[in-house]
Amino acid sequence: MKRSYLGEFEEIVLLTVAVMEGGAYGVAITHEISEQTGRSVRLNQVHAALERLEDKGMLKSEMGEPTAERGGRRKRLFTVTAYGRRTLQEIQEVRVSFWARLLNPFKPATSL
Amino acid sequence: MNPPKLADQLLKFFCSPHHLEEIQGDLQEEFAYQVKRIGERRARWRYWWDVLGFVLSFASKRMSKENSTTHRTNPIMFRNHFKIAWRNLTKDRQFTALNLVGLSTGLACTLLIYLWVKDELRMDKYNEKDEQLFQVMANHFHEDDVNTINHTPGLLADALAAEMPEVEHAVTVVPASWFSSKGIISVGETRLKAGGQFVGKDYFNVFTCPFLQGDKNSIFSDNNTVALSEELAIKLFGTTKDVLGKAVKWDHEEFSGTYRVGGVFANSPANSTEPFDILFNFNVFVVKRPGMESWGNSDPSTFLIVRKGTDLDRFNAKIRNYLQSKDKKQTAQLFTIQYSDKYLHGQFENGKQAGGRITYVKLFSIIAVFILLIACINFMNLSTAKASGRIKEVGIKKVVGALRSSLVFQYLGESLLMAFLSLVVAIFLLILLLPQFNFITGKNIRLEFDGTMLLSIVGITVLTGLIAGSYPALYLSGFNPTAVLKGKLKTSVGELLVRKGLVVFQFTVSILFIVSVLVVYRQIDYIQTKNLGYNRENIIHFEIPLEMDSVKLKSAEGFLAEIKTIPGVVNASSYYHNLTGDHGAISGFQWPGKPRGKDIEFSNLEVGYNFIETLGMELKDGRGFSNNPGSYNEIIFNEAAIKSMGLKDPIGKIVKFWDRERQIVGVVKNFNFESLYETVKPCFFQVYPVMPNIMVKMQGGTEQQTIARIQKVFEAHHQGLVFDYQFLDENYQTLYAAERRIGVLSRYFAGLTILISCLGLFGLAAFTAQRRQKEIGIRKVVGATVGNVALMLSMDFLKLLLIALVIAFPVIGWALNQWLHNFAYHVDLELGVFIIAGLSIIVITLLTVGYQAVKAALMNPVKSLRSE
């Protein structure tokens, strides 16, 4: 299995793009991540991650339509490539297999 | 509601263009969102924060970027700019050499002057309490003149300290320079010359003088304790340790004797104008010169530490008539000036500070700026001229998408590169020239790279690069690419005007320099050959140890008598003080018919027998001293003194001063005993059999043999002493050392300016000839001679030169007139000087331009017309 490894943040960005199904672009991704994970994310970090993922071939992008709230500028819309999807799946499978081998699965604490 | 513009600009500058749109869009969308959420003000901050995030991340990953961009900060473009700059430099070696020589000489001159100015401004600023350290000056009023001197009564310091609440400390000082010569200090066989300074007991509270050994106040414990400088201690004892308590012998006028070392102090700093090697208690001076106890005697200097926050105008008003409150007969008015200010502002007119060396500091700063400007103009002229060769390069660059700003950036970069190359050369030049420069200026400037120095050097260089590169950068980048590539570019009238204007400016400055140098030289020459009212040729003087005991006096008289018998000696005499420098002054004279309330300060010349005869001074009235013990009661005045006293028929009249009565026996014609900056002041002579400075007038032609004979007699009489003589006219020349230095320096700098301008002209002429190659070819084909063509090319420059002459002459005429009026005796500005200057610059220009013109005119027209 030869593929580029993903950092944790890259994985989250890639997943977010997959979740947003065609509506994924810089600001939207940033907002989505900070809402879902509760961590503060900076725009430039997301952009950098997107660029890296595109370089690795897991994302592809095209320019969308200009909108007024962007001052008449177009947005770059990202979609996950087949390679990106496979990567996410592989990561998920590896994790599932490890979770399955866990003898004493963690249970939420009920009392002290 | 828009996001901050400046942040946008910043982003634009750093962001690669193909990402700019989406990033800006995202940022703006985010901004709109945040405005709703947290308000505009905080949203704007957030915007900045986001932009900074982007900018920093671009900066960190720029190097690994694969996509090429047309961006200024891209390292690939940097490399390209550098490569093109280098190729351009090496392509035309002559041009590069001209530029390099011009710029580096200009920079080296500017740096030299910068070092000199910095050194001048530092003079006397070494005292910790510099801000509060003031010197008391005295204005003496004469008939139609005010004489400002830095000598005040010896009683003044203590009185001021006691009575004036504004004065924190006050001290009386007799500096080493007060004496006409140095003293001789000896330990065993070691004999050295040293400068002795006498100081009052508050000295160390006023001046900064750290002690390495011993206690600062030890020298005030008794009159026999002294402190030595570190250098002197090492020379005498080989060490500064264990020297306390040792005995040293001191030979100097009436202060000769044996003293005990009480301390060793750090050497006087290099920026001190009154260095000294040995410190004495002022009481020693008072004991030997009881006159110090009177308010009428002004010999020492008085220094004050004034309390912080004192209103100086009020303080000066308060002490103005202070002397009168002590002694009604005094007429001098006191005022204070900052001590460190005196070096640069040491001249006084009508009792007020009126410039001084600061004039030269300003003058040289202006010269530095001009030299640099001329070098920059050269660079600008040559580069714009050369630009025609690079028009295609600019066109192509613009077609493939270079922005104007990136072209400006490139050309500024090129000129900065040139400037820094020149800096390297300039620093080498500086290191080579510095010893010679120090020799001329009499300074000890060293090239020390400290923070400010480095900053200034780099600053000057960057400024030079920017100024020199600005015009080519703005001009080249403005070409219209279509016109350029079609080959239709015409030189605009504006461009020609600018270039001509710059050449005229260069010519003007060169003419200014040439005329100034000529006039300064004539003035200095005039001063040095002016008839002073006495004959200073073939006169040597030297010092003998003299104490006021009769045995020693007799032996000194014997010595003098013996010298007179030496073949080759015309006459011999002696005097006190220094003929060309400081002397004491006395007021409180009484004379017949003296009006009430009037007082005059007379310079006091204490001389030996035959003084007037030896110097060949002319008598206007009466006779000289009788040169025998009877002449004790005689006095001689100069014309100025008689005039200001208003005495008619002065011979035989009796004058009184101190408790002495003297009969006027003669009046000498006015002679210049001080610098020619000043008019002749009233003075009088008192005569004694012999004084410590011996003066010998010799026959011309055989001085060397005569001096050898005098030396023999000297050594026979004063065993162990070194025969150390000086020629009187040399002393006189040192009086004008500053002017001479200015003269020599301005000559060098003027020469360099002219050289730099010539380099520029040379390049420019070469360029013009090259541009007009075809025209010259055609002219020759239709029958023009070499002379016609050469004349035509030269005329262009001569026209500019004539304009420059018209501008320069009035300006320099006015400025030099101002300078000459500083001198009481000066040459007049003559037309001849201007003619010489004008002709010489015309000749220089013709030689420079003519070479290129003739070279162009000699070209074979077939060659220049054939190639297209």
Coordinates of C-alpha atoms in Angstrom, one line a residue, chain A residues 25-28 30-31 35 41-45 47-48 50-51 54 63 66-76 78, chain B residues 8 18-30 32-34 36 46 48-54 57-58 61 65:
Chain A
Y25 CA -14.4 26.4 -0.5
G26 CA -12.1 28.2 1.9
V27 CA -14.3 30.1 4.3
A28 CA -17.1 27.5 4.3
T30 CA -13.2 26.9 7.9
H31 CA -16.5 27.6 9.4
E35 CA -18.4 24.3 14.2
V41 CA -9.0 27.3 12.7
R42 CA -7.3 30.0 10.7
L43 CA -8.1 30.7 7.1
N44 CA -4.6 30.4 5.9
Q45 CA -4.1 27.0 7.5
H47 CA -5.8 27.2 2.4
A48 CA -2.4 25.7 2.9
L50 CA -6.2 22.5 0.6
E51 CA -3.2 23.3 -1.5
E54 CA -4.5 19.2 -4.2
M63 CA -13.4 28.2 -10.0
P66 CA -18.6 35.3 -8.5
T67 CA -20.8 36.5 -5.7
A68 CA -21.5 40.0 -4.4
E69 CA -20.5 39.3 -0.8
R70 CA -17.0 38.3 -2.0
G71 CA -16.7 41.7 -3.8
G72 CA -17.4 40.1 -7.1
R73 CA -14.7 37.5 -6.9
R74 CA -15.0 33.8 -7.7
K75 CA -14.6 31.1 -5.2
R76 CA -12.4 28.0 -5.7
F78 CA -13.0 21.7 -4.1
Chain B
D8 CA -5.2 44.2 0.9
H18 CA -3.2 33.0 -9.5
H19 CA -4.2 32.5 -5.9
L20 CA -5.0 36.1 -5.2
E21 CA -8.6 36.0 -6.3
E22 CA -9.9 33.1 -4.2
I23 CA -8.0 34.2 -1.1
Q24 CA -9.2 37.8 -1.4
G25 CA -12.7 36.5 -2.0
D26 CA -12.5 34.2 1.0
L27 CA -11.2 37.0 3.2
Q28 CA -13.9 39.4 2.2
E29 CA -16.6 36.8 2.7
E30 CA -15.2 36.1 6.1
A32 CA -18.7 40.3 6.0
Y33 CA -19.6 37.4 8.2
Q34 CA -17.5 38.7 11.1
K36 CA -22.3 40.8 11.5
R46 CA -9.4 40.0 12.4
W48 CA -5.4 42.1 9.5
W49 CA -4.7 39.0 11.5
D50 CA -5.9 36.7 8.7
V51 CA -3.8 38.6 6.1
L52 CA -0.8 38.3 8.3
G53 CA -1.3 34.6 8.6
F54 CA -1.3 34.3 4.8
S57 CA 2.8 31.3 5.3
F58 CA 3.7 32.6 1.8
K61 CA 7.1 28.3 1.6
K65 CA 7.2 26.9 -5.1

